[in-house]
PDB file of C-alpha atoms in Angstrom:
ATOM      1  CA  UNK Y   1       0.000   0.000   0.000  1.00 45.00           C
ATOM      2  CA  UNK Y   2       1.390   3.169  -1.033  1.00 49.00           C
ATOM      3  CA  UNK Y   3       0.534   6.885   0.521  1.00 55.00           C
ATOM      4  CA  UNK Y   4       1.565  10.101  -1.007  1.00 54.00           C
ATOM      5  CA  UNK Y   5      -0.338  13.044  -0.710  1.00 54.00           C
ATOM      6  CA  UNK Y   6      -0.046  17.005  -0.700  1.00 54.00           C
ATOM      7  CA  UNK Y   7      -0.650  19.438   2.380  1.00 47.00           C
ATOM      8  CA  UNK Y   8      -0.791  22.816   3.566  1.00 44.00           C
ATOM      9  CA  UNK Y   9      -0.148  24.216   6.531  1.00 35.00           C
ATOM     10  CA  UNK Y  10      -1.249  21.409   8.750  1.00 30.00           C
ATOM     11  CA  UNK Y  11       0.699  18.255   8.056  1.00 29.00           C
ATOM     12  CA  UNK Y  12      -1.260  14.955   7.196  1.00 30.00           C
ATOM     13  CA  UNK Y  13      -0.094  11.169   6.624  1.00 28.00           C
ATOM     14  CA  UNK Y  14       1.820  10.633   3.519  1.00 34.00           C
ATOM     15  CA  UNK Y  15       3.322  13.750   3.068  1.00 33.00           C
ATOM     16  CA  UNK Y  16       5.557  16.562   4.447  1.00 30.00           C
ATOM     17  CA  UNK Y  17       3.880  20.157   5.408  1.00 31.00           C
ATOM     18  CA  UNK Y  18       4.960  23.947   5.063  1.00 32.00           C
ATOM     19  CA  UNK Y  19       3.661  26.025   7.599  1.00 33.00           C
ATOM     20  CA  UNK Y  20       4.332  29.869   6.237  1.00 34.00           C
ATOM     21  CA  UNK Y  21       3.967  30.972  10.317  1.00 33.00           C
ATOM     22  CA  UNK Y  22       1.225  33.209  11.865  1.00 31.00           C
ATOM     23  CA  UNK Y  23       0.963  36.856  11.484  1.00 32.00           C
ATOM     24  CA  UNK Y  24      -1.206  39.169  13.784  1.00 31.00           C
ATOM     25  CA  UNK Y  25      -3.969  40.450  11.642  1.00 34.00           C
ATOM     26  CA  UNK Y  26      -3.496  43.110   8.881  1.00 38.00           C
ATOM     27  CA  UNK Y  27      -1.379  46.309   8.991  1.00 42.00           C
ATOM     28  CA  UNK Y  28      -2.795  50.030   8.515  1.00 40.00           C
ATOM     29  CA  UNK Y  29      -2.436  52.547   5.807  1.00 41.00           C
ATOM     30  CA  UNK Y  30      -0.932  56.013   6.207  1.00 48.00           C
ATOM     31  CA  UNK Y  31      -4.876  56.998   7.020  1.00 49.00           C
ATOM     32  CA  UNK Y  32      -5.475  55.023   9.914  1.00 46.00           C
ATOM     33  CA  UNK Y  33      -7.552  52.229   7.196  1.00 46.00           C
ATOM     34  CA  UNK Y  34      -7.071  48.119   7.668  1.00 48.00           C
ATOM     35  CA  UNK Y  35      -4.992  46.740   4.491  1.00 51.00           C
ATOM     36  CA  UNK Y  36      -7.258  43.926   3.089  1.00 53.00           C
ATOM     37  CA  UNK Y  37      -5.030  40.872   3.233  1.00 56.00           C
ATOM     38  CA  UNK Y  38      -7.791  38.189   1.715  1.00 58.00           C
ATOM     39  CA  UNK Y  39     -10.131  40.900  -0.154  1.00 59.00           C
ATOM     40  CA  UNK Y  40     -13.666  39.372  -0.449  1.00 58.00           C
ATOM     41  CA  UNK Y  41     -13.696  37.907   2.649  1.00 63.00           C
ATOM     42  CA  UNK Y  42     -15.577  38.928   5.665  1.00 63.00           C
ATOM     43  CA  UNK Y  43     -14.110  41.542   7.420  1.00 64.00           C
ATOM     44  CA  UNK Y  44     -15.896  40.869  10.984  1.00 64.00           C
ATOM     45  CA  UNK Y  45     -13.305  38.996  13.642  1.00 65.00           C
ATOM     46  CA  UNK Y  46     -14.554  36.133  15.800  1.00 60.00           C
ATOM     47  CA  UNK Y  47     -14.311  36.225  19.719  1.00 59.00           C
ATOM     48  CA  UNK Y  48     -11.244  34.568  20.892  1.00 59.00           C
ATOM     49  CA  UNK Y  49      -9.400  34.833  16.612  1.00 63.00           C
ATOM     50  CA  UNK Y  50      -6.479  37.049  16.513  1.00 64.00           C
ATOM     51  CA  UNK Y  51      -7.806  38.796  13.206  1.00 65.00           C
ATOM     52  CA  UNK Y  52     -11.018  37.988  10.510  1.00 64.00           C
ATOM     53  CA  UNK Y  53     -10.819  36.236   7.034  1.00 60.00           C
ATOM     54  CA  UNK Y  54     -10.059  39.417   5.051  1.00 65.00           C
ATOM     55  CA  UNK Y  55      -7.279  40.485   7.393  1.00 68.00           C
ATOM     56  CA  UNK Y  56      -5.796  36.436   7.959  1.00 76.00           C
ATOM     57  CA  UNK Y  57      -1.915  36.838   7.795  1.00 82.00           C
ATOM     58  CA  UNK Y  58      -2.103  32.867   7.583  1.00 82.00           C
ATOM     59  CA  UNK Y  59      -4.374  32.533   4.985  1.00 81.00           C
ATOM     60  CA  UNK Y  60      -2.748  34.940   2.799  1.00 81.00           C
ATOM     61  CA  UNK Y  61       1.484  33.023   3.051  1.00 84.00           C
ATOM     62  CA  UNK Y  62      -0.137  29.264   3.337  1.00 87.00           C
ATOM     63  CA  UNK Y  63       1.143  26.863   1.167  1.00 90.00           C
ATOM     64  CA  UNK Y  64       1.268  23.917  -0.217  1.00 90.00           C
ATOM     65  CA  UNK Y  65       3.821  20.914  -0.811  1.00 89.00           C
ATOM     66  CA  UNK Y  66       3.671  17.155  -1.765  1.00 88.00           C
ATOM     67  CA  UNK Y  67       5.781  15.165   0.239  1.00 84.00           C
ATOM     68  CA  UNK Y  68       5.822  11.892  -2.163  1.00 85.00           C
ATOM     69  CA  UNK Y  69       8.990  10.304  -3.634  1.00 82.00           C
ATOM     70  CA  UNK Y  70       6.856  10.538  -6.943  1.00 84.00           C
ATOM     71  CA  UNK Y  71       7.627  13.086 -10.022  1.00 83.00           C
ATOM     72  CA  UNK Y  72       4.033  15.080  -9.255  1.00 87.00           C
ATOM     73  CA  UNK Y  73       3.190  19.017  -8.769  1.00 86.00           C
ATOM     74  CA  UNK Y  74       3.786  21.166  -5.973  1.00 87.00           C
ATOM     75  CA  UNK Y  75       7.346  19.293  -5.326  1.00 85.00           C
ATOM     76  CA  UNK Y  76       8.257  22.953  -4.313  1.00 85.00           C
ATOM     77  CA  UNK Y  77       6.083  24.653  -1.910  1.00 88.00           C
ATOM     78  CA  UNK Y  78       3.024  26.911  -3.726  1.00 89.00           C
ATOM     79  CA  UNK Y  79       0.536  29.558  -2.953  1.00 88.00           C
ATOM     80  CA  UNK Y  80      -3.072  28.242  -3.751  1.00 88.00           C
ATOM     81  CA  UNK Y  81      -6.081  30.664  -3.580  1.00 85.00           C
ATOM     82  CA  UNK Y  82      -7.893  29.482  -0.775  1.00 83.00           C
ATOM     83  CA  UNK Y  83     -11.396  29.112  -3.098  1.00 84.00           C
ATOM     84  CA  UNK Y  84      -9.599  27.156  -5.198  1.00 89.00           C
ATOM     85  CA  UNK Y  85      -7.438  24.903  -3.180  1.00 91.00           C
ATOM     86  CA  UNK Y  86      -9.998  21.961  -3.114  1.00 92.00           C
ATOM     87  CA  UNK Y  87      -9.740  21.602  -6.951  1.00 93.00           C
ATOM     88  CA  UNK Y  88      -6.168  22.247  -7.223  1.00 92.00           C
ATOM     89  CA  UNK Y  89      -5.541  19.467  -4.109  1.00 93.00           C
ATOM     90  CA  UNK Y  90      -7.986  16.876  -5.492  1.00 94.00           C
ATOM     91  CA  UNK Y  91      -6.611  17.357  -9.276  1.00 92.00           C
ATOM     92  CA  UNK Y  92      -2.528  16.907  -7.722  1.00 92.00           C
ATOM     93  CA  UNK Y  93      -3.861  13.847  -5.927  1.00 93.00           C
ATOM     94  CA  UNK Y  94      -5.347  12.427  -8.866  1.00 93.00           C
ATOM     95  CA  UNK Y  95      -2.003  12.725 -10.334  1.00 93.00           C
ATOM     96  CA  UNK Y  96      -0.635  10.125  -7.683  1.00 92.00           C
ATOM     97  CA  UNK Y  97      -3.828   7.366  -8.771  1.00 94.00           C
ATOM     98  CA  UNK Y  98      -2.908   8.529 -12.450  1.00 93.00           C
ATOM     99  CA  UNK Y  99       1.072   7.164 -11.491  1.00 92.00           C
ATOM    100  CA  UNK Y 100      -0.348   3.880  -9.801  1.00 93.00           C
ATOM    101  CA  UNK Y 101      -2.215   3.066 -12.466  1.00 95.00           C
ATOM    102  CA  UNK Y 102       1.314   3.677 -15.151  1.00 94.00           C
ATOM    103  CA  UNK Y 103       3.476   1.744 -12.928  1.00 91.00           C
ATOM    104  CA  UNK Y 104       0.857  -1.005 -12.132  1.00 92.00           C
ATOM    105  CA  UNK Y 105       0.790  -1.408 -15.871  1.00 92.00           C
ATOM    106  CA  UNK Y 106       4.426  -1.380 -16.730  1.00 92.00           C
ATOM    107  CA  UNK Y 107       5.478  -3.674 -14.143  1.00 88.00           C
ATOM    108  CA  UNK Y 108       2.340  -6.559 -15.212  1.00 86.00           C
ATOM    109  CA  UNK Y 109       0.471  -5.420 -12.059  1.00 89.00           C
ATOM    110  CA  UNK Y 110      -3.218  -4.665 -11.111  1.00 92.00           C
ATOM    111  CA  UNK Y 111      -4.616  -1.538  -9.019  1.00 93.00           C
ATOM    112  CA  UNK Y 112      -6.705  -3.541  -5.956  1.00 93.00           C
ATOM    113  CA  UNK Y 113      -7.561  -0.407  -4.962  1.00 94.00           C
ATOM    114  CA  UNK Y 114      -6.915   3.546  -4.622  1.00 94.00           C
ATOM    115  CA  UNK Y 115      -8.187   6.792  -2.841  1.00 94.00           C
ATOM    116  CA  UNK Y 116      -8.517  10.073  -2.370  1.00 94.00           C
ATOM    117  CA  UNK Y 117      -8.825  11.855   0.616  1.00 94.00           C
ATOM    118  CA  UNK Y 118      -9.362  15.718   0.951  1.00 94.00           C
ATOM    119  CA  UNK Y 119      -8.429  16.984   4.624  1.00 94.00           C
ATOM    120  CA  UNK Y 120     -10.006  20.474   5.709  1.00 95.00           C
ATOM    121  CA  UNK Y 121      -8.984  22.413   9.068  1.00 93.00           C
ATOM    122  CA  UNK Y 122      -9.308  25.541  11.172  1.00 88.00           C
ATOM    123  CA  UNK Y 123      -7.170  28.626  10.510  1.00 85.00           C
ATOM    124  CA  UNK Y 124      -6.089  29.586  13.597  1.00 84.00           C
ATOM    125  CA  UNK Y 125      -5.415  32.870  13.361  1.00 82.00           C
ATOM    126  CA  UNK Y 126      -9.420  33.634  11.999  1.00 78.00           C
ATOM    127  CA  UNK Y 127     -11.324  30.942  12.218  1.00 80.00           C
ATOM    128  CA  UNK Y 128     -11.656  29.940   8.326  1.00 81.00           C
ATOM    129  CA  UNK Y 129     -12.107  26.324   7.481  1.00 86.00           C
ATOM    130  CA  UNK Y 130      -9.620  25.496   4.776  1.00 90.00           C
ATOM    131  CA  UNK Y 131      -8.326  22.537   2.603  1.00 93.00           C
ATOM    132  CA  UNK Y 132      -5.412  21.750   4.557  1.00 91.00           C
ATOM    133  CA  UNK Y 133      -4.207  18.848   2.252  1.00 92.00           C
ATOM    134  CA  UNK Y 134      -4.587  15.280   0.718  1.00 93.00           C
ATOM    135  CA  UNK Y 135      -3.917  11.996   0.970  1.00 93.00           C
ATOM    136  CA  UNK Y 136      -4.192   9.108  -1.805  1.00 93.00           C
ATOM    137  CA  UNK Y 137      -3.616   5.544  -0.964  1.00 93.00           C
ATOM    138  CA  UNK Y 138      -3.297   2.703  -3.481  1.00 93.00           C
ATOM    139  CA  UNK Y 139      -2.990  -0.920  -3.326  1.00 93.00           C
ATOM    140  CA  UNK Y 140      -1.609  -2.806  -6.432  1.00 92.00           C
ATOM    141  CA  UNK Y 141      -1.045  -6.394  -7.000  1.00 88.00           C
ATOM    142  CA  UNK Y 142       2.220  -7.172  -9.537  1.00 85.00           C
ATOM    143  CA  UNK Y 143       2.006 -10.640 -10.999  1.00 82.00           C
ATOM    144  CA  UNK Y 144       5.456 -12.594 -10.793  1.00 78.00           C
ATOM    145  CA  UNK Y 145       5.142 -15.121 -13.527  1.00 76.00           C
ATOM    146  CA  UNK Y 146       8.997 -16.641 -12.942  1.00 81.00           C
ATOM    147  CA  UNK Y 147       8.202 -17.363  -9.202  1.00 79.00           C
ATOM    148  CA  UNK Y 148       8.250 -21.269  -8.799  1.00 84.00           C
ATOM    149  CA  UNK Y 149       5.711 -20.990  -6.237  1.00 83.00           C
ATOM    150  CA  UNK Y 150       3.240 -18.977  -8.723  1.00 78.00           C
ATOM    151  CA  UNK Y 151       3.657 -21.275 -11.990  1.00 82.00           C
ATOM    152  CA  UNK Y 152       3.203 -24.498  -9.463  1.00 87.00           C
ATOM    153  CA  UNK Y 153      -0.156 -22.527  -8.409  1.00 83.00           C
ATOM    154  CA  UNK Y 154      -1.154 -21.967 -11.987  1.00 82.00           C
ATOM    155  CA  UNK Y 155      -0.613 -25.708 -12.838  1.00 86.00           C
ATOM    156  CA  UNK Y 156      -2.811 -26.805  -9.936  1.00 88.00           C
ATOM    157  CA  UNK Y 157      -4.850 -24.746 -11.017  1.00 84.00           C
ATOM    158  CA  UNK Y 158      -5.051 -25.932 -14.174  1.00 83.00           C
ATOM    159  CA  UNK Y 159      -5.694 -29.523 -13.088  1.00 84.00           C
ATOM    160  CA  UNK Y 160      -8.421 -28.849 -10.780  1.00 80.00           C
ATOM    161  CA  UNK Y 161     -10.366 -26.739 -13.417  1.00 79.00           C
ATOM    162  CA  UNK Y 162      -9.661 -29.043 -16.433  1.00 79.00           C
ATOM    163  CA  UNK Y 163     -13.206 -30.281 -17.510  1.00 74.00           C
ATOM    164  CA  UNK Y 164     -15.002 -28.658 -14.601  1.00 72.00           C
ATOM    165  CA  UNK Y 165     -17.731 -27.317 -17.161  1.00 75.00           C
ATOM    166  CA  UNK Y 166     -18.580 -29.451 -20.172  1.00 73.00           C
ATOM    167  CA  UNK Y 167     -21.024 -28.836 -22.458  1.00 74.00           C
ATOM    168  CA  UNK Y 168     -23.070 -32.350 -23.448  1.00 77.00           C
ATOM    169  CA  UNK Y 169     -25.752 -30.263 -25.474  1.00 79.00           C
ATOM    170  CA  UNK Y 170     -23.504 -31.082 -28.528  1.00 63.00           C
TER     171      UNK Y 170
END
């Protein structure tokens, strides 16, 4: 079973995380106005948050890294919007089922099996929930055709289903 996967700022099985660090809310303009950090966002601050969505210091530097020994994106740590993390997350971890499925075919295999998981958390800093990562396990089955103990299977095999379904009707 293998497990590769790609995470943000909260680290997850099967791969490595980059945390960018926590700021304290936004900074001010020369007139006394909050600089917009995460424009769009709500501006209002939750009780017991160090700053709100539009102001998130977090939100703004996360980023996001695979951790796998596999040739997939995000090998270097990357900035994803946060609306479209989920997509980006879900379409790097299909790269990882994409690889099972090539090696499981070069190397006279089958894929058993293979998932996706999307992981969300809390920002800690506002309070936004956020895609904080992805794991994908697979499961593949090679075949080993020169392996004494398979081709003695096979010809067991072979005896005990000789003439197991016969056709008299002829």
């Amino acid at each position: 079973m293998m497990g590769s996967g790609i995470t943000g700022s909260v680290g997850s099985y099967g791969g490595s995380y980059y945390n960018s660090g926590y700021g304290l809310g936004g900074g001010s303009s020369e007139d006394g106005s909050v600089i917009l950090k995460n424009p769009g966002e709500s501006d209002v601050k939750s009780a017991g948050r160090k700053s709100s969505p539009a102001e998130c210091e977090t939100c703004k530097n996360r980023k996001y890294k695979d951790g796998s020994d596999e040739m997939v994106s995000f090998k270097s740590a990357a900035h994803i919007a946060p609306e479209s993390a989920a997509s980006a997350v879900r379409a790097h971890e299909q790269e990882h089922v994409s690889n099972a499925y090539k090696d499981a075919a070069m190397n006279n295999g089958k894929v058993l099996r293979a998932s996706v998981s999307i992981h969300t958390a809390i920002c800690p800093e506002c309070g936004r929930s956020y895609v904080s990562g992805g794991t994908t396990s697979t499961q593949i089955k090679y075949y080993n055709e020169e392996n004494p103990y398979q081709q003695d299977l096979k010809a067991t095999d072979a005896q005990k289903y000789t003439g197991m379904n016969v056709d008299f009707s002829a």
